[in-house]
PDB file of C-alpha atoms in Angstrom:
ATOM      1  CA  UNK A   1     -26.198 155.866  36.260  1.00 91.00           C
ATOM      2  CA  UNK A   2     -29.095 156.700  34.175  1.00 96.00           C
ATOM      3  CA  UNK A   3     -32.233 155.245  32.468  1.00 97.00           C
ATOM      4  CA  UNK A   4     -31.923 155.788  28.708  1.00 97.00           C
ATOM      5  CA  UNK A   5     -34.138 155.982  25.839  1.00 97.00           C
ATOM      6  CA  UNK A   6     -32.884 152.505  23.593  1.00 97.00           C
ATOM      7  CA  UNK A   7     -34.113 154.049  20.690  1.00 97.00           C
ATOM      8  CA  UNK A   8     -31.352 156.863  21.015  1.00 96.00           C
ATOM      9  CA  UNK A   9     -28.556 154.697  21.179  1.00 97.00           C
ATOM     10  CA  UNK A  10     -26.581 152.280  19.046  1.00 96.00           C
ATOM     11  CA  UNK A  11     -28.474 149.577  20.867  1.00 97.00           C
ATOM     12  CA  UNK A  12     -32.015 150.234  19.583  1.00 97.00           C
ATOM     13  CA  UNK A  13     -32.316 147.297  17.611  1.00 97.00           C
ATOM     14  CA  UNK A  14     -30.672 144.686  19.935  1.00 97.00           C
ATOM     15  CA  UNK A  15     -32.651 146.112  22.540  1.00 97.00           C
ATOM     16  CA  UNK A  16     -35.498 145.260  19.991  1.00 95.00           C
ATOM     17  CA  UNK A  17     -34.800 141.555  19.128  1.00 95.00           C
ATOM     18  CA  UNK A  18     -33.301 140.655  22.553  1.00 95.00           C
ATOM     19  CA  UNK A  19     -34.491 141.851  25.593  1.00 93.00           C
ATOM     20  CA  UNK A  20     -37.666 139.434  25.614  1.00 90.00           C
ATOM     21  CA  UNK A  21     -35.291 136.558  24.136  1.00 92.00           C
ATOM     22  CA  UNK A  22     -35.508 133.580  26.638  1.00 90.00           C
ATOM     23  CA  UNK A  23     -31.827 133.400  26.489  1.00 92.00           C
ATOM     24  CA  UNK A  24     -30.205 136.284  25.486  1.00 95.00           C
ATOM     25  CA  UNK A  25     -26.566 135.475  26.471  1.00 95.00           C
ATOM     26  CA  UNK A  26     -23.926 134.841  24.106  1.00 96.00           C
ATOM     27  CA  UNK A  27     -20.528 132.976  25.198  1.00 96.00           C
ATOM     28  CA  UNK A  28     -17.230 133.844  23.488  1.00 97.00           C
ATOM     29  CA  UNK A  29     -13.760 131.709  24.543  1.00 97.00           C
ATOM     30  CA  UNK A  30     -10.607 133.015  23.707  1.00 97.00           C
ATOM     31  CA  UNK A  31      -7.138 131.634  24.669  1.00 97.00           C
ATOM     32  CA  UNK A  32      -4.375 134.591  25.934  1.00 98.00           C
ATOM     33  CA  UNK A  33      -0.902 134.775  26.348  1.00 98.00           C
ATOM     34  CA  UNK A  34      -0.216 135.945  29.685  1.00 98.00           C
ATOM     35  CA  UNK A  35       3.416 135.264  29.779  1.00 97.00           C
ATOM     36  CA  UNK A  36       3.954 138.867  30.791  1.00 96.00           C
ATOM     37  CA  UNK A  37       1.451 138.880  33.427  1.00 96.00           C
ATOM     38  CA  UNK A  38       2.881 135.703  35.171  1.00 95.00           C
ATOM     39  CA  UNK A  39       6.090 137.087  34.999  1.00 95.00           C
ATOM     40  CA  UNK A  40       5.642 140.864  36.110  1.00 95.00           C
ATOM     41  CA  UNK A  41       3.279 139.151  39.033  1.00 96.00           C
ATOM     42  CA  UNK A  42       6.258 137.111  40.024  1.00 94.00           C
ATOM     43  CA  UNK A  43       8.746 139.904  39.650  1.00 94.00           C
ATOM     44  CA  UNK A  44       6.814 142.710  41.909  1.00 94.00           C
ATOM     45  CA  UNK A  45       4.418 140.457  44.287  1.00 95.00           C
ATOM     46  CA  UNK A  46       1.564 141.240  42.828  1.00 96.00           C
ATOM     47  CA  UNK A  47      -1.381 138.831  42.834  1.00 97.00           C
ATOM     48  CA  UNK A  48      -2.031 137.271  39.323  1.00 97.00           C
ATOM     49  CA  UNK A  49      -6.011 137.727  39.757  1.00 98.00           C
ATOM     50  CA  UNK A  50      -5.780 141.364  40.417  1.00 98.00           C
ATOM     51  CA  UNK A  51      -3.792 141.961  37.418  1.00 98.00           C
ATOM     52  CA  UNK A  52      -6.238 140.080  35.291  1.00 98.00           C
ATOM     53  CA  UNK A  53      -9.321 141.796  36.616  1.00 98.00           C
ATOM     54  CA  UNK A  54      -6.753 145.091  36.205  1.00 98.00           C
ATOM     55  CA  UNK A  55      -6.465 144.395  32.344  1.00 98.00           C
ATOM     56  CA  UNK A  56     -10.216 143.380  32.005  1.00 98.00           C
ATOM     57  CA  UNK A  57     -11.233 146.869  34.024  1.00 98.00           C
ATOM     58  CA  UNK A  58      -8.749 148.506  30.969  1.00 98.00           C
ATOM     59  CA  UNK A  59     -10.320 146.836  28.183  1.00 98.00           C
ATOM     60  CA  UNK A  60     -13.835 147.242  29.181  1.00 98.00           C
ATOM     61  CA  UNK A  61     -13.324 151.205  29.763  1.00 98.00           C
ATOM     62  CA  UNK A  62     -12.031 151.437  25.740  1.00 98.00           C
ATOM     63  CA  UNK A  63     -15.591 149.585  24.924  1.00 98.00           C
ATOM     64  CA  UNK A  64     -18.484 152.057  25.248  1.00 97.00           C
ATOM     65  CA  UNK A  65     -20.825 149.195  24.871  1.00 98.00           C
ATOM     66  CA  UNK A  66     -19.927 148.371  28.484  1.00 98.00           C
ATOM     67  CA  UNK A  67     -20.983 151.347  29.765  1.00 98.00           C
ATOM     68  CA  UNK A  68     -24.463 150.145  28.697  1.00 97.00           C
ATOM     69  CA  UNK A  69     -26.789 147.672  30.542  1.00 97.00           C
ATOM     70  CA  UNK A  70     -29.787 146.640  30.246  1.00 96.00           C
ATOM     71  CA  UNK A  71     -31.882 146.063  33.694  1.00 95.00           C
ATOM     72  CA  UNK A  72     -35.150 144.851  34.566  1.00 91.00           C
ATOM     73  CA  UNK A  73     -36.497 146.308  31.289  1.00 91.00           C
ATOM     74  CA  UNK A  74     -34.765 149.284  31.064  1.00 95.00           C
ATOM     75  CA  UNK A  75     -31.731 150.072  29.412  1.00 97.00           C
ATOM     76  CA  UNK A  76     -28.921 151.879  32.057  1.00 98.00           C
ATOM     77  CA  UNK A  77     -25.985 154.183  30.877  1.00 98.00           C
ATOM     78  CA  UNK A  78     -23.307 154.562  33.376  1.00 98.00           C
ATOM     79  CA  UNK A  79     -20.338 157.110  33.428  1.00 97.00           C
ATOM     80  CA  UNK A  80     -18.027 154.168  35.783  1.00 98.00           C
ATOM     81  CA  UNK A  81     -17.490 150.618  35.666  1.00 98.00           C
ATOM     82  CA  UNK A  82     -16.042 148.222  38.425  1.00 98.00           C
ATOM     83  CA  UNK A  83     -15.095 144.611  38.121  1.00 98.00           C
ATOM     84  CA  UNK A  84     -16.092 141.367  40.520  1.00 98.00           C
ATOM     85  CA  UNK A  85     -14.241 139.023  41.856  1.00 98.00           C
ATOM     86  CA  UNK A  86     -14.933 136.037  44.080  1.00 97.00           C
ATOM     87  CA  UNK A  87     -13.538 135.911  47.118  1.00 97.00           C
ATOM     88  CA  UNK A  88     -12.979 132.346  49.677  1.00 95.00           C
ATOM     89  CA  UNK A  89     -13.585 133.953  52.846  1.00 97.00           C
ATOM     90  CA  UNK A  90     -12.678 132.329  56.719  1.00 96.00           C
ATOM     91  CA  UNK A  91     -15.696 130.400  56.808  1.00 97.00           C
ATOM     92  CA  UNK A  92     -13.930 128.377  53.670  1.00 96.00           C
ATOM     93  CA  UNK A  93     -17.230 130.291  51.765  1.00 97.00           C
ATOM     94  CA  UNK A  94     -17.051 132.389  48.654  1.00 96.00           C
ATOM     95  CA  UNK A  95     -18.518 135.817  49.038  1.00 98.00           C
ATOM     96  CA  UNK A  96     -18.109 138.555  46.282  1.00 97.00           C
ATOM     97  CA  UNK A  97     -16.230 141.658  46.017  1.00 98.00           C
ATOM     98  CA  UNK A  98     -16.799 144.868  43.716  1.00 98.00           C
ATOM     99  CA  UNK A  99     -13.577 146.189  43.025  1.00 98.00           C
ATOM    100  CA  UNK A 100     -13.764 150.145  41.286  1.00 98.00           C
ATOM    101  CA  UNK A 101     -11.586 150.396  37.928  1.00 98.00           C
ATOM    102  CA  UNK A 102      -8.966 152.705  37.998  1.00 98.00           C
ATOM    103  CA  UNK A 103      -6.864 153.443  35.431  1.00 97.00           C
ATOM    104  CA  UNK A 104      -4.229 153.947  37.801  1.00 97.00           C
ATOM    105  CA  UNK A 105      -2.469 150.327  38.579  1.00 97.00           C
ATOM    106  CA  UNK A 106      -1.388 151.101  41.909  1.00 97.00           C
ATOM    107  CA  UNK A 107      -4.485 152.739  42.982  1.00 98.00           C
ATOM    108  CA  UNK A 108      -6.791 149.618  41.922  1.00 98.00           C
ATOM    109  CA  UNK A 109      -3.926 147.271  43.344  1.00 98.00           C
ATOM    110  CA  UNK A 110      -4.539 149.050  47.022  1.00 98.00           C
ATOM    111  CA  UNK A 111      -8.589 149.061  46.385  1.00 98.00           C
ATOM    112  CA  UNK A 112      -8.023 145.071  45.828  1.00 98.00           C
ATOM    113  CA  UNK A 113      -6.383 144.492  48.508  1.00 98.00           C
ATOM    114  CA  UNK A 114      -8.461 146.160  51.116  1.00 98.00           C
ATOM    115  CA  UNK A 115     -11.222 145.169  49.880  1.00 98.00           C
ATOM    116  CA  UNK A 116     -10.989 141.602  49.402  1.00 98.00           C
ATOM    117  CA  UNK A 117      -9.865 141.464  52.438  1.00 98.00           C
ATOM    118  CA  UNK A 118     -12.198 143.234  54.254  1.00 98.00           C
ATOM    119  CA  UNK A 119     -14.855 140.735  52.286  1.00 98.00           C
ATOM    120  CA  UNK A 120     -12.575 137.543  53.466  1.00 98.00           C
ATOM    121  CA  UNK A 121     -13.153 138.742  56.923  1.00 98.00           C
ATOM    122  CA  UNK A 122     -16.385 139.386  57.696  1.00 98.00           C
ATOM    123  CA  UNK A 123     -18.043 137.624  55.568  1.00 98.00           C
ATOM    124  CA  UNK A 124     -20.077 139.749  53.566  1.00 97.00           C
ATOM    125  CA  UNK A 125     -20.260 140.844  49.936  1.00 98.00           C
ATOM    126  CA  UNK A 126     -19.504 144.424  49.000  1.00 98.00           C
ATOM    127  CA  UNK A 127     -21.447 145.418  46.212  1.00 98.00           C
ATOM    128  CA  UNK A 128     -21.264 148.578  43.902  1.00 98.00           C
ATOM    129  CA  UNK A 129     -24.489 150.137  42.896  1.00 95.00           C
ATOM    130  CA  UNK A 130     -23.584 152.902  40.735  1.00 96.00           C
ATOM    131  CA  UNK A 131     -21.065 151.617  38.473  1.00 98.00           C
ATOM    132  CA  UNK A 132     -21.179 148.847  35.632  1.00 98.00           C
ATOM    133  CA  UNK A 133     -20.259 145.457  37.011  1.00 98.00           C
ATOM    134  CA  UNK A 134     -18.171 142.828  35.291  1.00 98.00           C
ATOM    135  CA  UNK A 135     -18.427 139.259  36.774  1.00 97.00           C
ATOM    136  CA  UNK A 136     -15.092 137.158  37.212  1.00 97.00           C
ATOM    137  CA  UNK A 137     -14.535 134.041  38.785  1.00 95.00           C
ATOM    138  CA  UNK A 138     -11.351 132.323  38.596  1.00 95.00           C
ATOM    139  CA  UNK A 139     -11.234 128.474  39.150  1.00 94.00           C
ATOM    140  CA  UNK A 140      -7.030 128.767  39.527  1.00 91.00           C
ATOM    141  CA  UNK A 141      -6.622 125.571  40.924  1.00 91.00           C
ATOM    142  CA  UNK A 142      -8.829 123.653  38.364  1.00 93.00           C
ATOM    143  CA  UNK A 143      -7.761 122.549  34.848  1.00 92.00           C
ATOM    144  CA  UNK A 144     -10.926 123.347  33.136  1.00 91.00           C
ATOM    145  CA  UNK A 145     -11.317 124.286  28.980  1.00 88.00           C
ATOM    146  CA  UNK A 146     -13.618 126.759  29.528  1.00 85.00           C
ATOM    147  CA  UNK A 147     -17.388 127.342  31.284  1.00 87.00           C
ATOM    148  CA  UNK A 148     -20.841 128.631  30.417  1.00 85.00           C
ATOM    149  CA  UNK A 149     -22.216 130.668  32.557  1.00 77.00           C
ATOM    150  CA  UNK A 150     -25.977 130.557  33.872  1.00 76.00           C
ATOM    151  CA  UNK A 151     -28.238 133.050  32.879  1.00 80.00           C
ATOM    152  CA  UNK A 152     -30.462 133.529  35.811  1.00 78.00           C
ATOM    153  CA  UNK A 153     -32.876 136.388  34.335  1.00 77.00           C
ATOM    154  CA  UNK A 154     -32.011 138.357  36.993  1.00 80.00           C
ATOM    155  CA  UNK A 155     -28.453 139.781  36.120  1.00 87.00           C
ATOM    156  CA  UNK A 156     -27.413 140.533  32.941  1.00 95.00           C
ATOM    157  CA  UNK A 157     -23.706 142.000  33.767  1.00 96.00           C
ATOM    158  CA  UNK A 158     -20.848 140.205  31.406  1.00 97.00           C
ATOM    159  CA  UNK A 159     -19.139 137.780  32.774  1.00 96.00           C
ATOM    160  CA  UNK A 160     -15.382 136.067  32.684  1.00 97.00           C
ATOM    161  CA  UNK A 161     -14.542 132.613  33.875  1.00 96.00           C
ATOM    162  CA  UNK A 162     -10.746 130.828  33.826  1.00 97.00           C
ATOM    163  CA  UNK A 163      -9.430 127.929  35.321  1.00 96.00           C
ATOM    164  CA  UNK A 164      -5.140 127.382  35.277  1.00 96.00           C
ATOM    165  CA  UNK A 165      -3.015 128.656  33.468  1.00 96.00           C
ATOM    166  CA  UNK A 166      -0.960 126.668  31.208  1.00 95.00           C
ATOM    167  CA  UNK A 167       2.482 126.865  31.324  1.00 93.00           C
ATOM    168  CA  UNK A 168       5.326 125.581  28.136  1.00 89.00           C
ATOM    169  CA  UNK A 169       8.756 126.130  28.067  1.00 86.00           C
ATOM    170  CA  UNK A 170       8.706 129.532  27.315  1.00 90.00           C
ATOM    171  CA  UNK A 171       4.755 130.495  26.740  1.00 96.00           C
ATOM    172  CA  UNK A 172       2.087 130.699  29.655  1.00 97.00           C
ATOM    173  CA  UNK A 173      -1.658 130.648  27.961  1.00 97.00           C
ATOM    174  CA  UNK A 174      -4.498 131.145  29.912  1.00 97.00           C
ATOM    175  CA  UNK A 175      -7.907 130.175  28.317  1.00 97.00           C
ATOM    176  CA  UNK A 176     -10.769 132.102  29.670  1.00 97.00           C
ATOM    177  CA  UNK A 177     -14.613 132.575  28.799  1.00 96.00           C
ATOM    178  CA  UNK A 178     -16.664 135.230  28.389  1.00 97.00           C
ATOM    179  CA  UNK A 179     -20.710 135.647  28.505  1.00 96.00           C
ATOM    180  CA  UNK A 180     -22.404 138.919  27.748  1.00 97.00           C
ATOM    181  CA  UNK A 181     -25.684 140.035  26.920  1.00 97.00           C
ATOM    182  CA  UNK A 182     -26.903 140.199  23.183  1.00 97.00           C
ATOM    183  CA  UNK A 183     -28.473 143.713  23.930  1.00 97.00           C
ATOM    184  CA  UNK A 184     -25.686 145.067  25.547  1.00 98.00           C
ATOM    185  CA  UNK A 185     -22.998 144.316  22.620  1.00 98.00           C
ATOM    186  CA  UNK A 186     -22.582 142.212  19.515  1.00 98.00           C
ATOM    187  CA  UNK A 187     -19.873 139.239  18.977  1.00 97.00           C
ATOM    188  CA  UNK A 188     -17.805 142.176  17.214  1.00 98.00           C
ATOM    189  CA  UNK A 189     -17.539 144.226  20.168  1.00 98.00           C
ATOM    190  CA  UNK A 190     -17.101 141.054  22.587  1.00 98.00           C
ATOM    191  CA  UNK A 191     -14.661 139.987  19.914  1.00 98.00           C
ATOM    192  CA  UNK A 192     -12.653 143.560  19.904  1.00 98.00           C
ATOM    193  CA  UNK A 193     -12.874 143.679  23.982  1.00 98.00           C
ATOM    194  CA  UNK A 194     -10.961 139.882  24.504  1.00 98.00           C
ATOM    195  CA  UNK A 195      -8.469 141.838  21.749  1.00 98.00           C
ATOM    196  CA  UNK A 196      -7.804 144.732  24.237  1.00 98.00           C
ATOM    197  CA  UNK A 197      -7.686 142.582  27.136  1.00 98.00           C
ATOM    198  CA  UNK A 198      -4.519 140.408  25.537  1.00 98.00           C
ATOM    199  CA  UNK A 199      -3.448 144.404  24.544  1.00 98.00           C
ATOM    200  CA  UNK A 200      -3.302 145.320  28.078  1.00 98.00           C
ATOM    201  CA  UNK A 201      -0.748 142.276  28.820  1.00 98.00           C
ATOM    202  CA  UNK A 202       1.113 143.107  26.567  1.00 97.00           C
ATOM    203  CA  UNK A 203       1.637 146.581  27.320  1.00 95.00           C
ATOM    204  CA  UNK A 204       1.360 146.132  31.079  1.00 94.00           C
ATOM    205  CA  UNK A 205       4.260 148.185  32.966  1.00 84.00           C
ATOM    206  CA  UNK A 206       4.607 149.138  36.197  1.00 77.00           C
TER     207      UNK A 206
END
């Protein structure tokens, strides 16, 4: 990662007008359909949450406004992003867990694995430094319409929240919430990102 100059970026002017906002985060909900996903995670074993966090990792990387933080009171370019999720380790705690994006499936699959379970045994977070985090934290066995994240002042990383998914007769929806950053992106790009993330559901194969 790398300081950059706001001015010679796309982000000049929402560096501007909200980097000294006193609340600068924006909160977009969006139902999906993740019919596939429940299915395919059924079908091959594979754990529900790392698929999500799988299909947020692919969205993110088509975004280049992710790539793009700003911290402290400098604005950060970084050539990788990662994505969070919380783990309940043996102490019945929740510690957290930086998982790398791959594009690979597999590879990010056997990263999510280890790691979170490395983090469910001993306790302790493992954090990425160098890469662009995205926050998750699935509430799976809550039936909640959504959540607002806090903005502490501190980080200023986007952030997904879901409860349960909801399941019909033949349709599994999944509403989840998303905070970001005014400087980082706009509603647009937030808007296009949630797009890409119901895109990578749909197109998931294995």
């Amino acid at each position: 990662m790398k300081e950059v100059n706001p001015n010679e970026t796309t982000r000049a002017y929402a560096f501007e007008m909200w980097m000294k906002a006193p609340m600068p985060m924006v909160t977009l909900f969006k139902t999906l359909d993740v019919t596939r996903l429940r299915r395919l995670s059924r079908k091959h074993g594979m754990k529900f949450n790392m698929l999500m966090c799988w299909c947020i990792g692919r969205a993110a990387s088509q975004v280049k406004e992710f790539y793009m933080l700003p911290v402290g009171e400098k604005l950060m370019l970084y050539d990788k992003i990662a994505v969070n999720t919380i783990v309940l380790n043996r102490e019945s705690e929740v510690s957290s867990c930086d998982i790398p994006y791959s594009d690979d499936l597999s590879t990010f699959n056997a990263d999510y694995l280890r790691l979170t379970s490395q983090v469910a045994e001993t306790c302790k977070n493992h954090d990425i430094t160098d890469s662009m985090i995205i926050g998750t934290s699935a509430l799976a066995q809550y039936d909640i319409d959504g959540a607002v994240g806090m903005y502490s002042g501190i980080f200023n990383n986007p952030f997904l929240i879901w409860g349960r998914y909801r399941k019909s007769f033949f349709k599994t929806h999944l509403t989840v919430s998303f905070q970001f950053h005014h400087t980082q992106m706009d509603g647009a790009h937030a808007a296009r990102f949630l797009s890409l993330v119901q895109m990578a559901i749909d197109k998931l194969q294995f």
